[in-house]
Tab-separated table of C-alpha atoms and ligand atoms in Angstrom:
chain	number	residue	atom	x	y	z
K	1	MET	CA	264.038	208.743	26.206
K	2	SER	CA	263.461	208.040	22.579
K	3	LYS	CA	265.238	204.577	23.129
K	4	VAL	CA	262.412	203.267	25.460
K	5	ARG	CA	260.539	200.370	23.833
K	6	TYR	CA	257.819	198.466	25.393
K	7	TRP	CA	256.646	194.890	24.534
K	8	GLN	CA	253.228	195.496	26.199
K	9	LYS	CA	253.053	199.209	26.847
K	10	ASP	CA	249.551	199.340	28.398
K	11	ILE	CA	250.437	196.961	31.032
K	12	GLU	CA	254.040	198.059	31.625
K	13	THR	CA	252.766	201.701	32.061
K	14	ILE	CA	249.417	200.833	33.903
K	15	GLY	CA	248.353	203.306	36.637
K	16	ARG	CA	248.958	202.071	40.107
K	17	ARG	CA	245.291	201.922	41.057
K	18	ALA	CA	244.405	199.751	38.159
K	19	LEU	CA	247.353	197.668	38.815
K	20	GLU	CA	246.373	197.160	42.312
K	21	GLU	CA	242.803	196.225	41.349
K	22	LEU	CA	244.126	193.661	38.940
K	23	GLN	CA	246.403	192.243	41.622
K	24	LEU	CA	243.495	191.810	44.038
K	25	LYS	CA	241.314	190.262	41.459
K	26	ARG	CA	244.164	187.766	40.562
K	27	LEU	CA	245.212	187.125	44.174
K	28	ARG	CA	241.668	186.021	45.096
K	29	SER	CA	241.412	183.868	42.110
K	30	SER	CA	244.919	182.082	42.648
K	31	PHE	CA	244.421	181.853	46.353
K	32	GLY	CA	240.945	180.305	45.884
K	33	ARG	CA	242.146	177.728	43.450
K	34	LEU	CA	245.047	176.831	45.545
K	35	TYR	CA	242.720	176.399	48.620
K	36	ARG	CA	240.206	174.230	46.875
K	37	HIS	CA	242.734	171.901	45.084
K	38	VAL	CA	245.726	171.462	47.535
K	39	PRO	CA	244.693	169.868	50.690
K	40	SER	CA	247.911	170.546	52.536
K	41	PHE	CA	247.701	174.276	51.818
K	42	ARG	CA	243.950	174.347	52.788
K	43	GLU	CA	244.931	172.789	56.144
K	44	LYS	CA	247.589	175.365	56.788
K	45	CYS	CA	245.286	178.092	55.891
K	46	ARG	CA	242.629	176.647	58.169
K	47	ALA	CA	245.123	176.506	61.005
K	48	ALA	CA	245.854	180.079	60.400
K	49	GLY	CA	242.137	180.858	60.390
K	50	VAL	CA	242.175	182.312	56.732
K	51	SER	CA	239.917	181.351	53.829
K	52	PRO	CA	239.417	182.869	50.441
K	53	ALA	CA	236.535	185.051	51.717
K	54	ALA	CA	238.814	186.774	54.110
K	55	ILE	CA	240.626	188.421	51.158
K	56	ASN	CA	239.058	191.662	50.493
K	57	SER	CA	242.000	193.916	50.076
K	58	LEU	CA	245.644	193.586	49.155
K	59	ARG	CA	246.574	194.100	52.770
K	60	ASP	CA	244.753	190.945	53.624
K	61	ILE	CA	247.666	188.937	51.904
K	62	ALA	CA	249.375	189.210	55.359
K	63	HIS	CA	246.861	186.657	56.717
K	64	ILE	CA	247.862	184.016	54.202
K	65	PRO	CA	250.442	181.577	55.514
K	66	PHE	CA	253.962	181.623	54.062
K	67	THR	CA	255.232	178.941	51.545
K	68	THR	CA	258.753	177.904	52.348
K	69	SER	CA	260.966	175.776	50.212
K	70	ASP	CA	260.500	172.981	52.779
K	71	ASP	CA	256.677	173.090	51.915
K	72	LEU	CA	257.540	172.627	48.156
K	73	ARG	CA	260.040	169.844	49.090
K	74	ALA	CA	257.542	168.187	51.167
K	75	GLY	CA	255.220	167.981	48.184
K	76	TYR	CA	257.840	166.261	45.904
K	77	PRO	CA	257.328	164.600	43.624
K	78	ALA	CA	253.476	165.334	43.318
K	79	GLY	CA	253.998	169.002	43.481
K	80	LEU	CA	251.493	171.409	44.815
K	81	LEU	CA	249.379	171.272	41.722
K	82	ALA	CA	246.199	173.284	41.541
K	83	VAL	CA	245.175	171.572	38.241
K	84	ASP	CA	244.910	167.983	37.085
K	85	ARG	CA	248.461	166.718	36.317
K	86	ASN	CA	247.395	166.077	32.704
K	87	ARG	CA	247.274	169.778	32.267
K	88	ALA	CA	250.979	170.197	33.069
K	89	ILE	CA	253.190	170.071	30.068
K	90	ARG	CA	256.589	170.814	31.733
K	91	LEU	CA	258.372	169.879	34.728
K	92	HIS	CA	261.330	171.823	36.219
K	93	THR	CA	263.128	171.219	39.444
K	94	SER	CA	264.913	173.709	41.633
K	95	SER	CA	267.813	172.298	43.488
K	96	GLY	CA	268.495	174.586	46.272
K	97	THR	CA	271.707	173.467	48.016
K	98	THR	CA	270.464	170.572	50.270
K	99	GLY	CA	268.056	167.833	50.346
K	100	LYS	CA	265.085	166.924	47.916
K	101	PRO	CA	264.525	169.033	44.923
K	102	LYS	CA	261.317	170.917	44.441
K	103	ALA	CA	259.117	169.937	41.604
K	104	ILE	CA	257.685	172.931	39.760
K	105	PHE	CA	254.952	172.167	37.166
K	106	PHE	CA	254.002	174.420	34.248
K	107	SER	CA	250.882	174.382	31.981
K	108	LYS	CA	250.880	175.470	28.495
K	109	ARG	CA	249.636	178.849	29.568
K	110	ASP	CA	252.296	179.141	32.179
K	111	ILE	CA	255.067	178.569	29.608
K	112	ALA	CA	253.517	181.140	27.297
K	113	GLN	CA	253.277	183.570	30.145
K	114	ALA	CA	256.850	183.156	31.310
K	115	ALA	CA	257.998	183.784	27.816
K	116	GLU	CA	255.910	186.769	27.565
K	117	LEU	CA	257.509	188.337	30.584
K	118	VAL	CA	261.057	187.401	29.331
K	119	ALA	CA	260.001	189.198	25.993
K	120	ARG	CA	259.082	192.344	28.015
K	121	CYS	CA	262.494	192.434	29.636
K	122	LEU	CA	264.470	191.778	26.325
K	123	THR	CA	262.379	194.469	24.561
K	124	MET	CA	263.054	196.772	27.536
K	125	THR	CA	266.712	196.484	27.083
K	126	GLY	CA	266.890	196.651	23.233
K	127	THR	CA	266.934	192.984	22.137
K	128	GLY	CA	264.706	192.050	19.253
K	129	SER	CA	264.626	190.918	15.699
K	130	GLY	CA	268.081	191.215	14.224
K	131	ASP	CA	269.828	190.356	17.442
K	132	VAL	CA	271.713	187.255	18.063
K	133	LEU	CA	271.287	185.859	21.526
K	134	GLN	CA	273.733	183.194	22.635
K	135	ASN	CA	272.393	181.593	25.668
K	136	MET	CA	275.203	180.278	27.825
K	137	MET	CA	273.068	179.055	30.813
K	138	THR	CA	272.464	175.491	31.493
K	139	TYR	CA	269.654	173.750	29.496
K	140	GLY	CA	267.908	171.117	31.397
K	141	LEU	CA	265.962	170.973	34.768
K	142	PHE	CA	266.810	174.545	35.431
K	143	THR	CA	264.501	177.181	34.169
K	144	GLY	CA	267.243	179.716	33.494
K	145	ALA	CA	268.136	178.756	29.874
K	146	LEU	CA	264.938	177.496	28.611
K	147	MET	CA	262.730	180.464	29.722
K	148	MET	CA	265.162	182.994	28.342
K	149	HIS	CA	265.254	180.873	25.026
K	150	TYR	CA	261.496	181.118	24.661
K	151	GLY	CA	261.354	184.715	25.465
K	152	ALA	CA	264.280	185.486	23.002
K	153	GLU	CA	262.563	183.581	20.151
K	154	LYS	CA	259.204	185.483	20.975
K	155	VAL	CA	260.979	188.878	20.301
K	156	GLY	CA	262.390	187.548	17.068
K	157	ALA	CA	265.933	187.185	18.024
K	158	LEU	CA	268.145	184.417	16.581
K	159	VAL	CA	268.914	182.291	19.524
K	160	ILE	CA	272.081	180.167	19.903
K	161	PRO	CA	271.311	177.539	22.511
K	162	ALA	CA	275.032	177.171	23.373
K	163	GLY	CA	274.592	176.055	27.015
K	164	PRO	CA	277.562	176.658	29.433
K	165	GLY	CA	281.227	175.760	29.212
K	166	ASN	CA	283.340	174.777	26.172
K	167	THR	CA	284.821	178.295	25.974
K	168	GLU	CA	286.620	177.994	22.597
K	169	ARG	CA	283.466	176.916	21.055
K	170	GLN	CA	281.493	179.722	22.661
K	171	ILE	CA	283.970	182.181	21.185
K	172	ALA	CA	283.820	180.572	17.810
K	173	LEU	CA	280.005	180.675	17.690
K	174	MET	CA	280.117	184.448	18.892
K	175	GLN	CA	282.445	185.228	16.147
K	176	ASP	CA	281.020	183.219	13.518
K	177	PHE	CA	277.345	184.353	13.940
K	178	GLY	CA	278.008	187.854	15.312
K	179	THR	CA	276.399	187.350	18.610
K	180	THR	CA	274.983	190.716	19.908
K	181	ALA	CA	273.711	189.565	23.273
K	182	VAL	CA	274.533	186.851	25.788
K	183	HIS	CA	272.743	185.398	28.768
K	184	ILE	CA	275.452	184.408	31.089
K	185	LEU	CA	276.500	183.921	34.698
K	186	PRO	CA	278.701	186.788	36.046
K	187	SER	CA	281.245	184.269	37.000
K	188	TYR	CA	281.523	182.797	33.578
K	189	ALA	CA	281.606	186.240	31.985
K	190	LEU	CA	284.712	186.981	34.053
K	191	TYR	CA	286.197	183.693	32.927
K	192	LEU	CA	285.410	184.229	29.356
K	193	ALA	CA	287.199	187.532	29.476
K	194	THR	CA	290.332	186.079	31.085
K	195	PHE	CA	290.371	183.182	28.645
K	196	MET	CA	290.051	185.475	25.675
K	197	GLN	CA	292.954	187.713	27.048
K	198	GLN	CA	295.181	184.620	27.720
K	199	HIS	CA	294.572	183.571	24.115
K	200	GLY	CA	295.612	186.840	22.686
K	201	MET	CA	292.148	188.110	22.003
K	202	ASP	CA	290.539	191.414	23.073
K	203	PRO	CA	286.935	190.806	24.454
K	204	LYS	CA	286.074	194.398	23.439
K	205	LYS	CA	287.355	194.342	19.829
K	206	ASP	CA	287.087	190.752	18.709
K	207	LEU	CA	283.316	190.313	19.359
K	208	SER	CA	280.181	192.070	17.986
K	209	LEU	CA	278.565	191.878	21.571
K	210	LYS	CA	276.354	194.797	22.651
K	211	ARG	CA	274.838	193.529	25.902
K	212	ALA	CA	274.747	190.790	28.420
K	213	TYR	CA	271.886	189.516	30.561
K	214	MET	CA	273.399	188.431	33.884
K	215	GLY	CA	271.781	186.896	36.859
K	216	ALA	CA	271.190	183.486	38.651
K	217	GLU	CA	273.815	184.505	41.422
K	218	PRO	CA	274.392	187.659	43.208
K	219	TYR	CA	276.945	189.973	41.994
K	220	SER	CA	278.086	193.619	42.819
K	221	GLU	CA	277.790	196.803	40.969
K	222	LYS	CA	281.561	196.886	40.557
K	223	THR	CA	281.502	193.551	38.939
K	224	ARG	CA	278.976	194.711	36.480
K	225	LEU	CA	281.211	197.645	35.763
K	226	LYS	CA	284.117	195.548	35.320
K	227	ILE	CA	282.452	193.184	32.881
K	228	GLU	CA	281.031	196.114	30.995
K	229	LYS	CA	284.399	197.601	30.608
K	230	LEU	CA	286.030	194.341	29.658
K	231	PHE	CA	283.681	193.683	26.920
K	232	GLY	CA	282.572	197.275	26.081
K	233	ILE	CA	278.943	196.311	26.414
K	234	ASP	CA	275.879	197.069	28.680
K	235	VAL	CA	275.153	194.524	31.318
K	236	TYR	CA	271.561	194.080	32.581
K	237	ASN	CA	270.636	192.236	35.861
K	238	CYS	CA	267.899	189.771	35.451
K	239	TYR	CA	266.242	188.078	38.423
K	240	GLY	CA	264.066	185.074	38.711
K	241	LEU	CA	263.551	181.695	40.353
K	242	THR	CA	262.132	178.506	39.314
K	243	GLU	CA	259.219	178.615	41.867
K	244	MET	CA	258.059	181.867	39.956
K	245	ASN	CA	258.566	180.843	36.388
K	246	GLY	CA	262.324	181.350	36.211
K	247	PRO	CA	264.113	184.419	34.795
K	248	GLY	CA	262.118	187.521	33.960
K	249	VAL	CA	260.533	188.061	37.352
K	250	ALA	CA	262.472	191.314	37.772
K	251	PHE	CA	264.629	192.967	35.340
K	252	GLU	CA	266.708	196.163	34.731
K	253	CYS	CA	265.589	198.628	32.152
K	254	LEU	CA	267.952	200.989	30.254
K	255	GLU	CA	268.389	202.966	33.341
K	256	LYS	CA	270.075	200.090	35.081
K	257	ASN	CA	268.939	201.483	38.436
K	258	GLY	CA	267.015	198.664	40.128
K	259	LEU	CA	264.914	195.830	38.636
K	260	HIS	CA	261.383	196.288	37.668
K	261	LEU	CA	259.335	193.542	39.276
K	262	TRP	CA	256.364	192.755	37.019
K	263	GLU	CA	253.622	193.387	39.560
K	264	ASP	CA	250.819	192.316	37.359
K	265	ASN	CA	252.252	188.766	37.791
K	266	PHE	CA	253.584	188.845	41.301
K	267	ILE	CA	252.924	190.536	44.532
K	268	VAL	CA	256.141	191.763	46.261
K	269	GLU	CA	256.526	191.938	50.059
K	270	ILE	CA	259.664	192.568	52.071
K	271	VAL	CA	259.766	190.877	55.430
K	272	ASP	CA	262.094	190.555	58.296
K	273	PRO	CA	263.960	187.252	57.550
K	274	VAL	CA	263.761	186.203	61.212
K	275	THR	CA	260.335	187.187	62.365
K	276	GLY	CA	258.586	187.136	59.005
K	277	GLN	CA	256.927	190.606	59.841
K	278	GLN	CA	256.168	192.846	56.803
K	279	LEU	CA	258.743	195.701	56.621
K	280	PRO	CA	258.025	199.229	55.428
K	281	GLU	CA	258.819	200.211	51.918
K	282	GLY	CA	262.421	200.829	51.437
K	283	ALA	CA	263.620	198.610	54.212
K	284	GLU	CA	266.020	195.891	53.321
K	285	GLY	CA	264.859	192.388	54.055
K	286	GLU	CA	263.748	189.029	52.536
K	287	LEU	CA	261.673	189.097	49.292
K	288	VAL	CA	258.425	187.263	49.580
K	289	LEU	CA	256.594	186.707	46.373
K	290	THR	CA	253.048	185.581	45.385
K	291	SER	CA	252.379	184.361	41.943
K	292	LEU	CA	249.294	185.855	40.299
K	293	CYS	CA	249.269	184.203	36.842
K	294	ARG	CA	250.549	180.826	37.419
K	295	GLU	CA	247.922	178.238	36.472
K	296	ALA	CA	249.397	174.755	37.203
K	297	MET	CA	251.106	175.784	40.526
K	298	PRO	CA	250.371	179.024	42.007
K	299	VAL	CA	252.543	179.918	44.922
K	300	MET	CA	251.421	182.144	47.903
K	301	ARG	CA	253.849	184.296	49.844
K	302	TYR	CA	256.978	182.331	48.828
K	303	ARG	CA	259.969	182.859	51.135
K	304	THR	CA	262.673	183.436	48.567
K	305	ARG	CA	265.534	184.009	51.162
K	306	ASP	CA	266.760	186.674	48.766
K	307	ILE	CA	267.702	189.940	50.503
K	308	THR	CA	266.820	193.219	48.672
K	309	ARG	CA	264.564	196.175	49.024
K	310	ILE	CA	261.960	198.243	47.260
K	311	LEU	CA	263.331	201.348	45.536
K	312	ALA	CA	261.409	204.599	46.072
K	313	GLY	CA	260.333	206.941	43.257
K	314	LYS	CA	259.265	206.637	39.629
K	315	CYS	CA	261.531	205.338	36.899
K	316	PRO	CA	262.244	207.602	34.039
K	317	CYS	CA	261.422	204.735	31.656
K	318	GLY	CA	257.829	205.272	32.361
K	319	ARG	CA	257.134	201.748	33.656
K	320	THR	CA	254.948	201.877	36.835
K	321	HIS	CA	256.084	198.381	38.219
K	322	ARG	CA	258.144	198.986	41.341
K	323	ARG	CA	261.939	198.343	41.279
K	324	ILE	CA	263.901	196.062	43.741
K	325	SER	CA	267.503	196.658	44.357
K	326	ARG	CA	269.928	194.028	43.095
K	327	ILE	CA	269.934	190.962	45.344
K	328	LEU	CA	272.421	191.481	48.170
K	329	GLY	CA	272.673	187.709	48.899
K	330	ARG	CA	270.564	184.804	50.272
K	331	SER	CA	269.713	184.904	53.916
K	332	ASP	CA	271.237	181.441	54.012
K	333	ASP	CA	274.433	182.686	52.172
K	334	MET	CA	275.317	185.050	55.050
K	335	ILE	CA	278.500	184.097	56.756
K	336	ILE	CA	279.269	184.902	60.267
K	337	VAL	CA	282.980	185.384	61.213
K	338	ARG	CA	283.880	186.805	64.783
K	339	GLY	CA	280.144	187.522	65.232
K	340	VAL	CA	279.978	189.706	62.228
K	341	ASN	CA	277.426	189.044	59.571
K	342	ILE	CA	278.942	189.239	56.110
K	343	PHE	CA	277.542	188.602	52.641
K	344	PRO	CA	280.091	187.347	50.015
K	345	GLN	CA	278.904	190.123	47.633
K	346	GLN	CA	280.480	192.738	50.040
K	347	ILE	CA	283.901	191.133	49.641
K	348	GLU	CA	283.426	190.803	45.852
K	349	GLN	CA	282.484	194.458	45.551
K	350	VAL	CA	285.785	195.352	47.249
K	351	LEU	CA	287.760	192.995	45.153
K	352	MET	CA	286.436	193.972	41.821
K	353	GLY	CA	287.294	197.562	42.563
K	354	ILE	CA	290.941	197.074	43.052
K	355	ARG	CA	293.369	197.261	40.181
K	356	GLY	CA	295.504	194.162	39.654
K	357	VAL	CA	292.888	191.832	40.844
K	358	ALA	CA	291.930	189.261	38.250
K	359	GLN	CA	288.403	187.748	37.983
K	360	ASN	CA	288.169	184.800	40.381
K	361	TYR	CA	288.232	184.609	44.059
K	362	GLN	CA	287.228	182.140	46.856
K	363	ILE	CA	286.279	182.735	50.423
K	364	VAL	CA	287.482	180.059	52.960
K	365	LEU	CA	286.187	179.655	56.365
K	366	GLU	CA	288.491	177.520	58.604
K	367	SER	CA	287.407	178.570	62.099
K	368	LEU	CA	284.880	180.947	63.685
K	369	ASP	CA	287.263	183.812	63.792
K	370	GLU	CA	289.234	183.471	60.631
K	371	LEU	CA	288.323	184.767	57.099
K	372	THR	CA	290.647	183.643	54.334
K	373	ILE	CA	290.300	185.104	50.841
K	374	ARG	CA	292.047	183.568	47.993
K	375	VAL	CA	292.357	185.967	45.082
K	376	GLU	CA	293.530	185.489	41.593
K	377	ILE	CA	295.510	188.464	40.393
K	378	ALA	CA	296.575	189.847	36.986
K	379	ARG	CA	299.423	188.008	35.324
K	380	ASP	CA	301.358	191.315	34.966
K	381	MET	CA	301.492	191.621	38.694
K	382	PHE	CA	303.972	188.733	38.846
K	383	ASP	CA	306.777	191.060	37.514
K	384	GLY	CA	309.305	189.875	39.904
K	385	ASN	CA	308.921	192.952	42.167
K	386	ILE	CA	307.913	191.666	45.466
K	387	GLU	CA	307.048	195.214	46.717
K	388	HIS	CA	304.150	195.275	44.132
K	389	LEU	CA	302.691	192.106	45.434
K	390	LEU	CA	303.067	193.041	49.032
K	391	SER	CA	301.327	196.438	48.608
K	392	LEU	CA	298.589	194.821	46.435
K	393	LYS	CA	297.975	192.476	49.426
K	394	SER	CA	297.855	195.017	52.061
K	395	GLU	CA	295.518	197.223	50.016
K	396	ILE	CA	293.073	194.193	49.736
K	397	VAL	CA	293.431	193.402	53.507
K	398	GLU	CA	292.774	197.069	54.441
K	399	LYS	CA	289.840	197.670	52.108
K	400	ILE	CA	288.140	194.360	53.179
K	401	ARG	CA	288.680	195.144	56.731
K	402	SER	CA	287.098	198.579	56.315
K	403	ALA	CA	284.077	197.060	54.422
K	404	VAL	CA	283.287	194.057	56.573
K	405	LEU	CA	285.012	194.920	59.771
K	406	VAL	CA	287.079	191.758	59.946
K	407	LYS	CA	290.609	191.615	58.975
K	408	PRO	CA	291.063	188.834	56.428
K	409	ILE	CA	293.960	186.687	55.597
K	410	VAL	CA	294.605	187.179	51.909
K	411	GLU	CA	296.357	184.778	49.547
K	412	LEU	CA	297.348	186.073	46.123
K	413	LEU	CA	297.172	183.381	43.232
K	414	GLU	CA	298.048	183.283	39.600
K	415	PRO	CA	295.036	183.329	37.193
K	416	GLY	CA	293.555	179.988	36.503
K	417	THR	CA	294.536	178.585	39.923
K	418	LEU	CA	290.927	178.480	41.419
K	419	PRO	CA	288.365	176.060	40.072
K	420	VAL	CA	285.805	177.338	37.601
K	421	THR	CA	282.352	175.735	37.815
K	422	GLU	CA	279.913	175.434	34.971
K	423	GLY	CA	276.928	176.446	37.004
K	424	LYS	CA	276.493	179.012	39.677
K	425	ALA	CA	279.993	179.852	41.290
K	426	LYS	CA	280.827	178.402	44.614
K	427	ARG	CA	282.558	181.345	46.339
K	428	VAL	CA	282.429	180.202	49.975
K	429	ILE	CA	284.217	177.147	51.178
K	430	ASP	CA	283.120	176.519	54.698
K	431	LYS	CA	285.462	173.955	56.231
K	432	ARG	CA	283.718	174.632	59.600
K	433	THR	CA	280.851	172.266	58.659
K	434	ILE	CA	282.888	169.506	57.206
C	501	ADP	P1	268.256	177.036	42.986
C	501	ADP	O1	269.425	177.807	42.815
C	501	ADP	O2	267.687	177.193	44.368
C	501	ADP	O3	268.191	175.771	42.507
C	501	ADP	P2	266.871	178.544	40.877
C	501	ADP	O4	267.795	177.993	39.933
C	501	ADP	O5	265.553	178.697	40.724
C	501	ADP	O6	267.164	177.982	42.255
C	501	ADP	O7	267.628	180.016	41.206
C	501	ADP	C1	266.922	181.054	41.813
C	501	ADP	C2	267.849	181.818	42.801
C	501	ADP	O8	269.003	182.304	42.149
C	501	ADP	C3	267.221	183.093	43.430
C	501	ADP	O9	266.362	182.769	44.549
C	501	ADP	C4	268.404	183.791	43.733
C	501	ADP	O10	268.966	183.439	44.963
C	501	ADP	C5	269.368	183.511	42.656
C	501	ADP	N1	269.378	184.527	41.595
C	501	ADP	C6	268.619	184.577	40.488
C	501	ADP	N2	268.901	185.676	39.742
C	501	ADP	C7	269.699	186.538	40.525
C	501	ADP	C8	270.227	187.800	40.356
C	501	ADP	N3	270.024	188.505	39.355
C	501	ADP	N4	270.959	188.246	41.395
C	501	ADP	C9	271.303	187.486	42.493
C	501	ADP	N5	270.716	186.322	42.687
C	501	ADP	C10	269.910	185.682	41.674
C	502	ZN	ZN1	262.701	201.664	34.290
């Protein structure tokens, strides 16, 4: 374990009891400030019969009402600010998929703290001074790119604020400046590899890349392995959301076995997505987060809609902050076909494990009982031998059927047929709602 490096060793390896004391102290302070300064929140608490005086242990958090994305939307554009608006120095919005955005404000201290958490994550995975981090996420109202940028500067890496898209320029920058780390969407990493191969380059040999930070959308372990192999790098999963600072909420260490969630900054709960009841440790359910250090806009018990579970046991890296599993999907991403609940990631996991399947795919829903999967396949599969195509197709059909229990219709496509988005990939086309 000589490779283990810490950014803030004391807090990263803090004993559980001291950590829980710190959490309680911070919870009481955040809850109290929110209660005093945000009338709509106070009313909700009064209706639920809870006031700051009722929070005497961490367990009491269960009495505090949830905050949903609708609550945050309803507060737009004022935001649920717990400080005077003049104290806010940055606005981000989180779009979600429909309706009004959510206005999320940051104070100077909040920005510094967000960067601090990203710095922990980068140090933990080996990025520091001497590294060149090319940030291929969208700069702008999203937190993704900017917070990573600040954290990477903090650890002393040279940051290239490339933003997304313009693949030729991305490759030129990577080659000209010897990029060692990228912050990238999984869907774009797959596209980048295809693009390089189509242009006679080898993503493994023609770059100096060592690692990639990948998050913002769910992806499977198979996809991680595929990308690691294509580029010859380590891929680390990073999780975050605008409501909780952005990236750096939870992050994989060198073990790549679950994401450490920084519990000195957030309280983690897993609840039943339907009933909202807390679930026992280890059960799969919806992640609920409470911010502990956010100054401008603390958020209590936020329903993230992200499905995960808390992993048991200690991590060999020595960090005491508990780990969550990779995000399985959003509770609102789940598709139902023939009454069966399916997360797109289950389909992706199958596809990325099949030889001959290329990087892009799309799930199309035309009716309640039909699941169509359009899959790009490697160019060398189109070798004129129809047998090869037919056997690949039936392999895909069979493997998906056994994974999700619904027999899909599979369409094989040439690479480059499906649209590539600059932002988060749109994998599911649900024609049933149009
Ligand atoms: P939105 O997409 O709603 O505008 P954000 O840009 O803040 O909001 O993105 C946060 C969401 O992105 C998370 O709630 C989660 O659904 C998804 N996400 C972020 N990181 C990951 C990750 N590593 N794995 C899976 N999903 C992720
Ligand atoms: Zn660890």
